[in-house]
PDB file of C-alpha atoms in Angstrom:
ATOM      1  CA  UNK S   1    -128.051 -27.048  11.325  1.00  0.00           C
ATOM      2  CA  UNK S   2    -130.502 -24.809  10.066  1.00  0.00           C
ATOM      3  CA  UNK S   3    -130.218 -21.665   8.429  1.00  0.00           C
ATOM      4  CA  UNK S   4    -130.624 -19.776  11.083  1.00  0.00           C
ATOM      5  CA  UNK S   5    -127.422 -21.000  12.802  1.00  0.00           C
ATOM      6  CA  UNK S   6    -125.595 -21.028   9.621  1.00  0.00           C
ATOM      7  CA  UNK S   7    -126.332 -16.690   9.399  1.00  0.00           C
ATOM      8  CA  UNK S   8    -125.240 -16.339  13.151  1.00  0.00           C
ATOM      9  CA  UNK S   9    -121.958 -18.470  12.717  1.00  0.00           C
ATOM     10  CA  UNK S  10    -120.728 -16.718   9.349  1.00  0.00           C
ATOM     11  CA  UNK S  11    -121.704 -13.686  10.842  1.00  0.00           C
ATOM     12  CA  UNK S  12    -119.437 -14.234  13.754  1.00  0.00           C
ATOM     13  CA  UNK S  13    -116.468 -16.062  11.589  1.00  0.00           C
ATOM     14  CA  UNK S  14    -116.589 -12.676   9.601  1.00  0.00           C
ATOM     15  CA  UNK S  15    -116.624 -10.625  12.687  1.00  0.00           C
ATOM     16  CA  UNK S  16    -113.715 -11.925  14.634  1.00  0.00           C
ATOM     17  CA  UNK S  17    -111.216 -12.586  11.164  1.00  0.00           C
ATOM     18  CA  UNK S  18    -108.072 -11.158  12.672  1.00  0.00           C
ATOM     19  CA  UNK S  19    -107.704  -8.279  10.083  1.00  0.00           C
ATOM     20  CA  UNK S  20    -111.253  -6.628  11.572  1.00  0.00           C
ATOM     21  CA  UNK S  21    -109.889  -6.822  15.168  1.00  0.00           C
ATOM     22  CA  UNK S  22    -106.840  -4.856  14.031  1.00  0.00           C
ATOM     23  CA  UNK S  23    -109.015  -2.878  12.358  1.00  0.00           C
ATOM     24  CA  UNK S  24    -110.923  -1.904  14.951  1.00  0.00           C
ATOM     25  CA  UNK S  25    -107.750  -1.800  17.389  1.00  0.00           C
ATOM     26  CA  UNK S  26    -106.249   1.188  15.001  1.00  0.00           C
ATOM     27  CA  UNK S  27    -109.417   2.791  15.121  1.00  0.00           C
ATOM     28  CA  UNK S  28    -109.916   2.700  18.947  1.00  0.00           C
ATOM     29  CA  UNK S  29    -106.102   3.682  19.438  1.00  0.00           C
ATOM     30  CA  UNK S  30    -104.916   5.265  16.627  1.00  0.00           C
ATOM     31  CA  UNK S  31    -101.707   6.485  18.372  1.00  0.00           C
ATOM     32  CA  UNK S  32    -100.640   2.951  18.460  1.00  0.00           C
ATOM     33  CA  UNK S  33     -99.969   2.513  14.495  1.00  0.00           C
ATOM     34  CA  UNK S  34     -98.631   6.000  14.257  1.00  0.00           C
ATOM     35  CA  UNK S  35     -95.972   5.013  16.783  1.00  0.00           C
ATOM     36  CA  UNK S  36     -95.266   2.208  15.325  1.00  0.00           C
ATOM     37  CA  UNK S  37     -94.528   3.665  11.932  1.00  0.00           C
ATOM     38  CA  UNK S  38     -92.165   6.024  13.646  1.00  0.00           C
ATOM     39  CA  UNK S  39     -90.353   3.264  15.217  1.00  0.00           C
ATOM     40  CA  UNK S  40     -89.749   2.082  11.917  1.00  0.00           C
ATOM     41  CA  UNK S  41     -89.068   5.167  10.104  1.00  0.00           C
ATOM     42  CA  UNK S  42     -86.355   6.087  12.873  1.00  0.00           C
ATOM     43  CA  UNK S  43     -84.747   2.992  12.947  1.00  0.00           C
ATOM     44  CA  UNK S  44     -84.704   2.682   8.515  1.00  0.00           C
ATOM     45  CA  UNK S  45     -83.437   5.906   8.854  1.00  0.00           C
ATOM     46  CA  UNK S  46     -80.486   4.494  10.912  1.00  0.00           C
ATOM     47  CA  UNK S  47     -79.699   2.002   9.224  1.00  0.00           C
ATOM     48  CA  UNK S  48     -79.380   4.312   5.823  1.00  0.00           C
ATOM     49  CA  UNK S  49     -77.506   6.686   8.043  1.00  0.00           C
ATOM     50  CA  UNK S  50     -75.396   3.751   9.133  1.00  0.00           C
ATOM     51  CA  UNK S  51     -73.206   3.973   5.913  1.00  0.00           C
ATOM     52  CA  UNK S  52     -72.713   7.487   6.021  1.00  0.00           C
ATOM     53  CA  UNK S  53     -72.111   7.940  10.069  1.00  0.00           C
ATOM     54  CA  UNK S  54     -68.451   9.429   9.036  1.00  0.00           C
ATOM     55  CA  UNK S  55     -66.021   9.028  11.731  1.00  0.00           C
ATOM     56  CA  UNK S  56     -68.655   8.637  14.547  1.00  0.00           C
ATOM     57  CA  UNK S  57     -68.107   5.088  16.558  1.00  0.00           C
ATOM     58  CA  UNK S  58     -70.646   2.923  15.808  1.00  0.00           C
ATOM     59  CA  UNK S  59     -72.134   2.166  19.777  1.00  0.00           C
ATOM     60  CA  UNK S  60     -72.166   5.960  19.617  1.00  0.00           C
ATOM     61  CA  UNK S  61     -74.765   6.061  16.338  1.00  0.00           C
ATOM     62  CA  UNK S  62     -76.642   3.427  17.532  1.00  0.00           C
ATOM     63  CA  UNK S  63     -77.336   4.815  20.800  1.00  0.00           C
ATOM     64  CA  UNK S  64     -78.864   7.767  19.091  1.00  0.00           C
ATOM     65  CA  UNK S  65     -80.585   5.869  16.666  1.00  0.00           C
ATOM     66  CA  UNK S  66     -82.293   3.977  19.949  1.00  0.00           C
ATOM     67  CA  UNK S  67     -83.075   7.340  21.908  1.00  0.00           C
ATOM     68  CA  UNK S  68     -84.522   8.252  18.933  1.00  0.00           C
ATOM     69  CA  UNK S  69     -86.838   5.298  18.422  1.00  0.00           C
ATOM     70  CA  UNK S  70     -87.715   5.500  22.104  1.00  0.00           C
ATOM     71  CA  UNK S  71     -88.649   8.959  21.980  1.00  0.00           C
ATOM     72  CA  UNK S  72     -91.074   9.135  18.964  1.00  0.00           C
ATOM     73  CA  UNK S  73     -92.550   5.353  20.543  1.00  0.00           C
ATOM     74  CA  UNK S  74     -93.003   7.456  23.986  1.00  0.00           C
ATOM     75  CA  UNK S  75     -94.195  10.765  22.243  1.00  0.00           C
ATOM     76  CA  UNK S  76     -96.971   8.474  20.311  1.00  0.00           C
ATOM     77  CA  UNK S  77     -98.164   6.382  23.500  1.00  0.00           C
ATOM     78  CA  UNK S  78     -98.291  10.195  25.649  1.00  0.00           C
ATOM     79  CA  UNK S  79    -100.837  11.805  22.696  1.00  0.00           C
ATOM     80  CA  UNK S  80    -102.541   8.491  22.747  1.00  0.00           C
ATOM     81  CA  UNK S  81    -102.889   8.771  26.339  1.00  0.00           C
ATOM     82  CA  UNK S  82    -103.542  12.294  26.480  1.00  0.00           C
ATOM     83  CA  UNK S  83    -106.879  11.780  23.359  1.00  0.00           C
ATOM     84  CA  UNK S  84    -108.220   8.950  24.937  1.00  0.00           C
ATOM     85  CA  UNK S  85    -108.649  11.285  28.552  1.00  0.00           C
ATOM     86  CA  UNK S  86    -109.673  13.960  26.360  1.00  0.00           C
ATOM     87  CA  UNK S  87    -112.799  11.691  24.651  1.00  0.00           C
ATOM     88  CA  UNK S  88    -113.193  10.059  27.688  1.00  0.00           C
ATOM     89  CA  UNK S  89    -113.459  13.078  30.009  1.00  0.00           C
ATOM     90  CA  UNK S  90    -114.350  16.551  27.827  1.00  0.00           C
ATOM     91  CA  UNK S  91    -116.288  14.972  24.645  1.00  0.00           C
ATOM     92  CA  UNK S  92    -118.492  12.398  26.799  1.00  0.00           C
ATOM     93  CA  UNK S  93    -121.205  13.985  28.619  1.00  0.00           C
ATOM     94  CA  UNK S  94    -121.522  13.451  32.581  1.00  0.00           C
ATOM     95  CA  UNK S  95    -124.166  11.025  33.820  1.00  0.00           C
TER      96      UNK S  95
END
């Protein structure tokens, strides 16, 4: 091959490594990782709460730890949805 080649292929190996697509994923939809870390804060949070639930039944603690987890994952993809219209439709100029 010549060099040439050798510039374009690196380039492209370099460009497609799976840690710049996420990369570039978080910075397109940044809502995404947010949710995600509240998904995992709520349910970490459960399971420290788990020991100390007192006398509540267990299905009963676990059912709030889920509606929890639901709601911060649903709250994160709504203000995801909710900036992308708002770039999309107020920052970009019409054409």
């Amino acid at each position: 091959m010549s060099s040439g080649q050798e510039s374009v292929l690196s380039e492209y190996e370099t460009d497609t490594s799976q840690t710049s697509k996420l990369l570039r994923k978080f910075k397109e939809t940044p809502f995404v990782p947010i949710g995600m870390a509240g998904f995992f804060m709520v349910v970490g949070y459960g399971l420290y709460r788990l020991k100390h639930r007192g006398n509540m039944k267990m299905s009963l603690h676990l059912i709030h730890m889920r509606v929890a987890a639901q709601g911060f994952v649903v709250g994160a993809i709504t203000c995801g949805v909710m900036y992308s219209m708002f770039r999309d439709y107020v920052l970009k100029p019409n054409k």
